[in-house]
Coordinates of C-alpha atoms in Angstrom, one line a residue:
X1 CA 13.1 63.8 32.4
X2 CA 9.6 61.8 32.5
X3 CA 10.1 58.4 34.3
X4 CA 7.3 55.7 34.5
X5 CA 6.9 52.0 34.7
X6 CA 5.8 49.5 32.0
X7 CA 4.0 46.4 33.0
X8 CA 3.9 43.5 30.6
X9 CA 1.2 41.3 33.0
X10 CA 3.3 38.3 33.2
X11 CA 2.6 35.4 35.0
X12 CA 3.9 35.0 38.3
X13 CA 5.4 32.4 40.4
X14 CA 5.3 33.7 43.8
X15 CA 9.1 32.9 44.9
X16 CA 8.1 32.4 48.9
X17 CA 5.7 29.5 47.8
X18 CA 6.1 28.2 44.7
X19 CA 2.9 28.6 43.5
X20 CA 1.7 30.4 40.2
X21 CA -0.4 33.8 40.8
X22 CA -3.9 33.0 39.7
X23 CA -5.0 35.3 36.6
X24 CA -7.4 37.1 39.0
X25 CA -4.7 37.9 41.4
X26 CA -2.1 38.8 38.9
X27 CA -4.1 41.5 37.5
X28 CA -5.5 43.0 41.0
X29 CA -1.6 43.0 41.7
X30 CA -1.4 44.8 38.4
X31 CA -4.3 47.2 39.6
X32 CA -2.0 48.3 43.1
X33 CA 0.9 48.7 40.9
X34 CA -0.5 51.3 39.0
X35 CA -2.0 52.8 42.0
X36 CA 1.0 52.9 43.9
X37 CA 2.9 54.5 41.0
X38 CA 0.5 57.5 41.1
X39 CA 0.7 57.9 44.6
X40 CA 4.8 58.0 44.8
X41 CA 4.6 60.6 42.0
X42 CA 5.8 59.0 39.0
X43 CA 5.0 60.4 35.7
X44 CA 3.4 57.2 33.6
X45 CA 2.3 53.7 33.9
X46 CA 2.3 51.9 30.1
X47 CA 1.0 48.2 29.6
X48 CA 2.2 45.8 27.2
X49 CA 0.1 43.6 24.6
X50 CA 0.9 39.9 23.9
X51 CA -1.1 37.3 22.8
X52 CA 1.1 34.6 24.9
X53 CA 0.0 31.9 27.4
X54 CA 2.4 33.8 29.8
X55 CA 0.6 37.0 29.8
X56 CA -2.6 38.2 30.9
X57 CA -2.4 41.4 28.6
X58 CA -4.0 40.6 25.2
X59 CA -6.7 43.4 26.0
X60 CA -4.4 46.6 27.5
X61 CA -7.5 48.8 26.6
X62 CA -9.3 46.8 29.1
X63 CA -7.0 47.2 31.8
X64 CA -5.8 50.6 31.2
X65 CA -9.5 51.9 31.5
X66 CA -9.5 50.0 35.0
X67 CA -6.3 51.4 35.7
X68 CA -7.8 55.1 34.7
X69 CA -10.5 54.7 37.1
X70 CA -8.2 54.4 40.1
X71 CA -6.1 57.1 39.5
X72 CA -5.8 60.7 39.5
X73 CA -2.6 62.4 38.0
X74 CA -0.6 59.8 36.4
X75 CA -0.4 59.5 32.7
X76 CA -1.5 56.0 31.2
X77 CA -0.4 54.5 27.6
X78 CA 0.4 51.2 25.7
X79 CA 3.3 49.5 25.7
X80 CA 3.1 48.7 22.6
X81 CA -0.5 48.4 20.9
X82 CA 0.0 45.8 17.9
X83 CA -0.9 47.8 15.3
X84 CA 0.0 45.7 12.6
X85 CA -2.6 43.3 14.2
X86 CA -5.5 45.7 15.1
X87 CA -7.9 48.1 13.2
X88 CA -6.7 51.7 13.5
X89 CA -10.5 52.9 13.7
X90 CA -11.3 50.4 16.3
X91 CA -7.9 51.8 18.1
X92 CA -8.3 55.3 17.9
X93 CA -11.6 54.9 19.5
X94 CA -10.7 52.4 22.6
X95 CA -7.9 55.4 23.4
X96 CA -10.1 58.2 22.7
X97 CA -12.7 56.6 24.9
X98 CA -10.2 56.1 27.5
X99 CA -8.5 59.6 27.1
X100 CA -12.4 60.8 27.8
X101 CA -12.2 58.2 31.2
X102 CA -9.0 59.2 32.2
X103 CA -9.5 63.2 31.5
X104 CA -7.0 63.7 29.0
X105 CA -3.9 61.4 30.7
X106 CA -3.8 58.8 27.5
X107 CA -0.6 58.2 25.5
X108 CA -0.3 55.5 23.0
X109 CA 3.0 54.2 22.0
X110 CA 2.0 52.0 18.6
X111 CA 4.8 49.7 17.4
X112 CA 4.4 46.1 15.0
X113 CA 5.8 44.0 18.9
X114 CA 8.5 41.9 19.7
X115 CA 6.5 38.4 19.1
X116 CA 4.3 37.6 16.4
X117 CA 1.6 35.2 17.6
X118 CA -1.0 37.8 16.5
X119 CA -0.5 37.9 12.8
X120 CA -2.0 34.2 12.2
X121 CA -4.6 34.6 15.5
X122 CA -6.2 37.3 13.1
X123 CA -5.2 35.9 10.0
X124 CA -2.9 37.7 8.5
X125 CA 0.5 36.9 7.0
X126 CA 4.0 37.8 8.2
X127 CA 4.8 38.5 4.3
X128 CA 3.4 41.3 5.2
X129 CA 4.7 42.2 8.1
X130 CA 5.9 45.9 6.8
X131 CA 3.2 47.3 4.4
X132 CA 0.6 46.2 7.4
X133 CA 2.5 48.6 9.7
X134 CA 2.9 51.5 7.1
X135 CA -0.7 51.3 5.9
X136 CA -2.1 51.3 9.2
X137 CA -0.2 53.7 10.7
X138 CA -1.0 55.9 8.2
X139 CA -4.5 55.5 8.5
X140 CA -4.4 56.0 12.2
X141 CA -2.6 59.4 11.5
X142 CA -5.4 60.2 9.4
X143 CA -8.0 59.6 12.1
X144 CA -6.1 61.7 14.7
X145 CA -6.3 64.5 12.4
X146 CA -9.9 64.6 11.3
X147 CA -13.2 63.1 12.3
X148 CA -14.2 62.1 9.1
X149 CA -11.6 60.2 6.6
X150 CA -11.5 59.5 2.9
X151 CA -8.9 56.8 2.4
X152 CA -8.3 53.6 0.7
X153 CA -5.3 51.0 1.3
X154 CA -4.6 47.3 0.8
X155 CA -5.3 45.5 3.9
X156 CA -8.2 47.0 5.0
X157 CA -12.0 48.3 3.6
X158 CA -11.9 51.9 2.3
X159 CA -13.2 54.7 4.3
X160 CA -15.2 57.3 2.6
X161 CA -15.9 60.2 4.5
X162 CA -17.4 58.2 7.4
X163 CA -16.7 59.5 11.3
X164 CA -14.8 57.8 13.9
X165 CA -15.6 58.7 17.1
X166 CA -15.8 59.6 20.1
X167 CA -13.1 62.2 19.8
X168 CA -10.7 62.6 23.0
X169 CA -10.3 65.1 25.5
X170 CA -7.2 66.1 24.5
X171 CA -6.9 68.3 21.6
X172 CA -4.3 65.5 19.9
X173 CA -4.1 62.3 21.1
X174 CA -0.2 61.4 21.8
X175 CA 0.9 58.9 19.1
X176 CA 4.4 57.4 20.3
X177 CA 6.1 55.3 17.3
X178 CA 7.3 52.0 19.3
X179 CA 11.3 51.0 17.8
X180 CA 13.9 48.4 18.0
X181 CA 17.1 48.6 16.0
X182 CA 15.8 48.9 12.3
X183 CA 17.0 52.4 11.1
X184 CA 14.3 52.6 8.4
X185 CA 12.0 52.5 12.1
X186 CA 13.9 55.7 13.2
X187 CA 14.0 57.5 10.1
X188 CA 10.1 56.9 9.5
X189 CA 9.5 58.1 12.9
X190 CA 11.6 61.3 11.9
X191 CA 9.9 62.1 9.0
X192 CA 6.4 61.9 10.7
X193 CA 7.5 63.9 13.4
X194 CA 6.2 61.2 15.8
X195 CA 7.7 60.9 19.4
X196 CA 10.5 58.2 19.2
X197 CA 10.0 55.1 22.0
X198 CA 13.0 52.7 21.9
X199 CA 13.1 49.6 23.5
X200 CA 16.5 48.7 24.2
X201 CA 16.3 45.4 26.1
X202 CA 19.9 44.3 25.6
X203 CA 23.9 45.6 24.8
X204 CA 24.9 49.3 25.4
X205 CA 22.3 52.2 25.2
X206 CA 25.5 54.4 24.1
X207 CA 25.0 52.1 20.7
X208 CA 21.5 53.8 19.7
X209 CA 23.1 57.2 19.5
X210 CA 23.3 57.3 15.6
X211 CA 20.1 55.9 15.3
X212 CA 18.8 58.5 17.2
X213 CA 20.7 61.3 15.4
X214 CA 19.2 59.9 12.2
X215 CA 15.8 60.3 13.7
X216 CA 16.6 64.0 14.7
X217 CA 17.9 64.4 11.1
X218 CA 15.1 63.5 9.4
X219 CA 12.4 65.3 11.5
X220 CA 14.4 68.1 11.3
X221 CA 14.5 68.2 7.6
X222 CA 10.8 66.9 7.0
X223 CA 10.5 70.5 8.8
X224 CA 9.3 69.3 12.4
X225 CA 9.9 71.4 15.6
X226 CA 12.8 70.0 17.5
X227 CA 10.4 70.1 20.4
X228 CA 8.4 68.0 19.3
X229 CA 11.1 65.3 18.4
X230 CA 10.6 63.8 21.4
X231 CA 12.9 60.7 22.9
X232 CA 11.4 57.7 25.4
X233 CA 13.7 54.7 26.7
X234 CA 11.8 51.4 27.2
X235 CA 14.4 49.4 29.1
X236 CA 14.5 46.4 31.4
X237 CA 14.4 47.7 35.2
X238 CA 13.9 47.2 39.2
X239 CA 15.5 49.4 42.2
X240 CA 15.9 47.8 46.0
X241 CA 17.2 49.2 49.1
X242 CA 21.0 47.9 47.7
X243 CA 22.3 47.3 44.4
X244 CA 23.0 43.3 45.2
X245 CA 19.9 42.9 46.7
X246 CA 17.8 44.6 43.8
X247 CA 20.1 42.4 41.2
X248 CA 19.6 39.1 43.2
X249 CA 15.9 39.8 43.3
X250 CA 15.6 40.3 39.8
X251 CA 17.8 37.8 38.2
X252 CA 15.7 34.5 38.8
X253 CA 12.8 35.8 36.4
X254 CA 14.8 37.7 34.0
X255 CA 16.7 34.1 33.5
X256 CA 13.5 32.1 33.1
X257 CA 12.2 34.6 30.8
X258 CA 15.3 34.6 28.2
X259 CA 16.1 31.2 28.6
X260 CA 12.6 30.5 27.3
X261 CA 13.2 32.5 24.6
X262 CA 16.6 31.8 23.4
X263 CA 15.1 28.4 23.5
X264 CA 12.1 29.4 20.9
X265 CA 14.8 31.3 19.0
X266 CA 17.6 28.9 18.7
X267 CA 19.6 31.5 21.2
X268 CA 22.1 31.0 23.6
X269 CA 21.0 30.6 27.0
X270 CA 21.5 33.0 29.2
X271 CA 24.2 33.5 32.1
X272 CA 24.7 35.8 35.2
X273 CA 27.7 36.9 34.1
X274 CA 26.4 38.3 31.0
X275 CA 23.2 39.6 33.6
X276 CA 25.9 41.2 35.3
X277 CA 27.6 42.9 32.5
X278 CA 24.4 44.2 31.5
X279 CA 23.2 45.8 35.0
X280 CA 26.7 47.5 34.8
X281 CA 27.5 51.1 34.4
X282 CA 27.4 51.2 30.3
X283 CA 25.1 47.8 30.1
X284 CA 20.9 48.3 29.3
X285 CA 19.4 47.4 32.5
X286 CA 18.8 50.2 34.9
X287 CA 18.5 47.8 38.3
X288 CA 20.6 48.9 41.4
X289 CA 19.8 50.8 44.4
X290 CA 18.1 54.4 43.9
X291 CA 21.5 56.1 43.4
X292 CA 23.0 53.5 40.9
X293 CA 19.6 54.0 38.6
X294 CA 19.3 57.8 39.1
X295 CA 23.1 58.1 37.9
X296 CA 22.7 55.7 35.1
X297 CA 19.8 57.6 33.8
X298 CA 21.3 60.5 33.3
X299 CA 24.2 59.3 32.4
X300 CA 22.3 57.4 29.4
X301 CA 20.6 60.8 28.3
X302 CA 23.7 62.6 28.1
X303 CA 25.5 59.8 25.8
X304 CA 21.9 59.9 23.8
X305 CA 21.7 63.7 23.4
X306 CA 18.9 63.8 26.0
X307 CA 16.4 61.7 26.8
X308 CA 12.5 63.2 27.6
X309 CA 11.3 60.0 28.9
X310 CA 12.7 56.5 30.4
X311 CA 9.9 53.8 31.5
X312 CA 11.5 50.8 33.3
X313 CA 10.0 47.3 32.7
X314 CA 9.6 46.0 36.3
X315 CA 7.2 43.0 36.0
X316 CA 9.2 39.7 36.8
X317 CA 8.0 36.1 36.7
X318 CA 9.6 35.4 39.8
X319 CA 9.1 38.6 42.1
X320 CA 7.2 39.1 45.1
X321 CA 4.6 41.1 44.7
X322 CA 5.5 43.0 47.9
X323 CA 8.9 43.4 46.5
X324 CA 7.7 44.9 42.9
X325 CA 5.5 47.2 45.2
X326 CA 8.7 48.8 47.0
X327 CA 10.6 48.8 43.7
X328 CA 8.2 51.1 42.6
X329 CA 7.9 53.6 45.8
X330 CA 11.8 53.6 45.4
X331 CA 11.5 54.5 41.8
X332 CA 9.2 57.2 42.8
X333 CA 10.4 58.8 45.8
X334 CA 13.9 58.3 45.2
X335 CA 14.9 57.7 42.0
X336 CA 12.8 60.3 40.2
X337 CA 13.9 63.3 42.9
X338 CA 17.6 63.0 42.5
X339 CA 17.1 63.3 38.1
X340 CA 14.1 65.7 38.3
X341 CA 17.0 68.1 40.6
X342 CA 19.3 67.1 38.0
X343 CA 17.4 68.4 35.4
X344 CA 16.5 71.9 37.3
X345 CA 20.3 72.2 38.2
X346 CA 21.2 71.7 34.3
X347 CA 18.3 74.1 33.0
X348 CA 19.5 76.6 35.8
X349 CA 23.4 76.3 34.0

């Protein structure tokens, strides 16, 4: 199993001083996090895209370029690229260039995002939420297949054989489809033969099994090789020296984020009891000591019929930078070896 980290580059209040870390220092901390992940042998590091005041990742390709220049082995990816609000030509050019900078270590995860600020910001209508994404994904895949494209659609000027350059170092730039809980999105990924990145931000992961089965069945019916129908999970997670310490360190920032979202969306305020339940054996949060997190990774993979990638969203608005670096180190040096050893034993059987 491929194990990595995703970051939303959120603004952070240092729990020791009570002061908000400056944007420049927060970005510097991000690059330290990517370097540490590379050093401890993790497989990937992803950077999100948001257009809100509490995040510093509105230009993820710039951050990924800086990360590529400071690392040598780890794969890098978006988490996710908000394709609906961008131009597929420019997106491909950015990631092909990133692939050259990283010497073939770039993946792209495309989706619609969990927030809607990008739509009015770029002059788009939420009425076109579905058609924008479907059309732009179609164009992006066409560009990936050929440097010259003839194409027309509703939301963008047509292409009549123009070239899209540069081309990536990899023979084919990996494009994952990021999804939430909409069955149509799972089936679309299967029909297109795209690897699937499932965002699980609450509840119990095993409940996604019918959707993942539908994805695999759609891929099989569409004639795609089972090997290309990969499944990845994007989940909240954090690793500490003890499970109690990990939960206590992660809770204040988690509570702040979800309290704000609940107010914006008219939902119920989060509680410590709900948090504890979701960090339990069947819950969606991968928070605990190394053995606990590794065991949950293996159990969830088994419950979902096999998972190829798990990326932990470890950034937190009330977590000290040193604690996050330590959590990354534990994920790479303690959790990953347990999971990989279990995978090797399964392969031997």
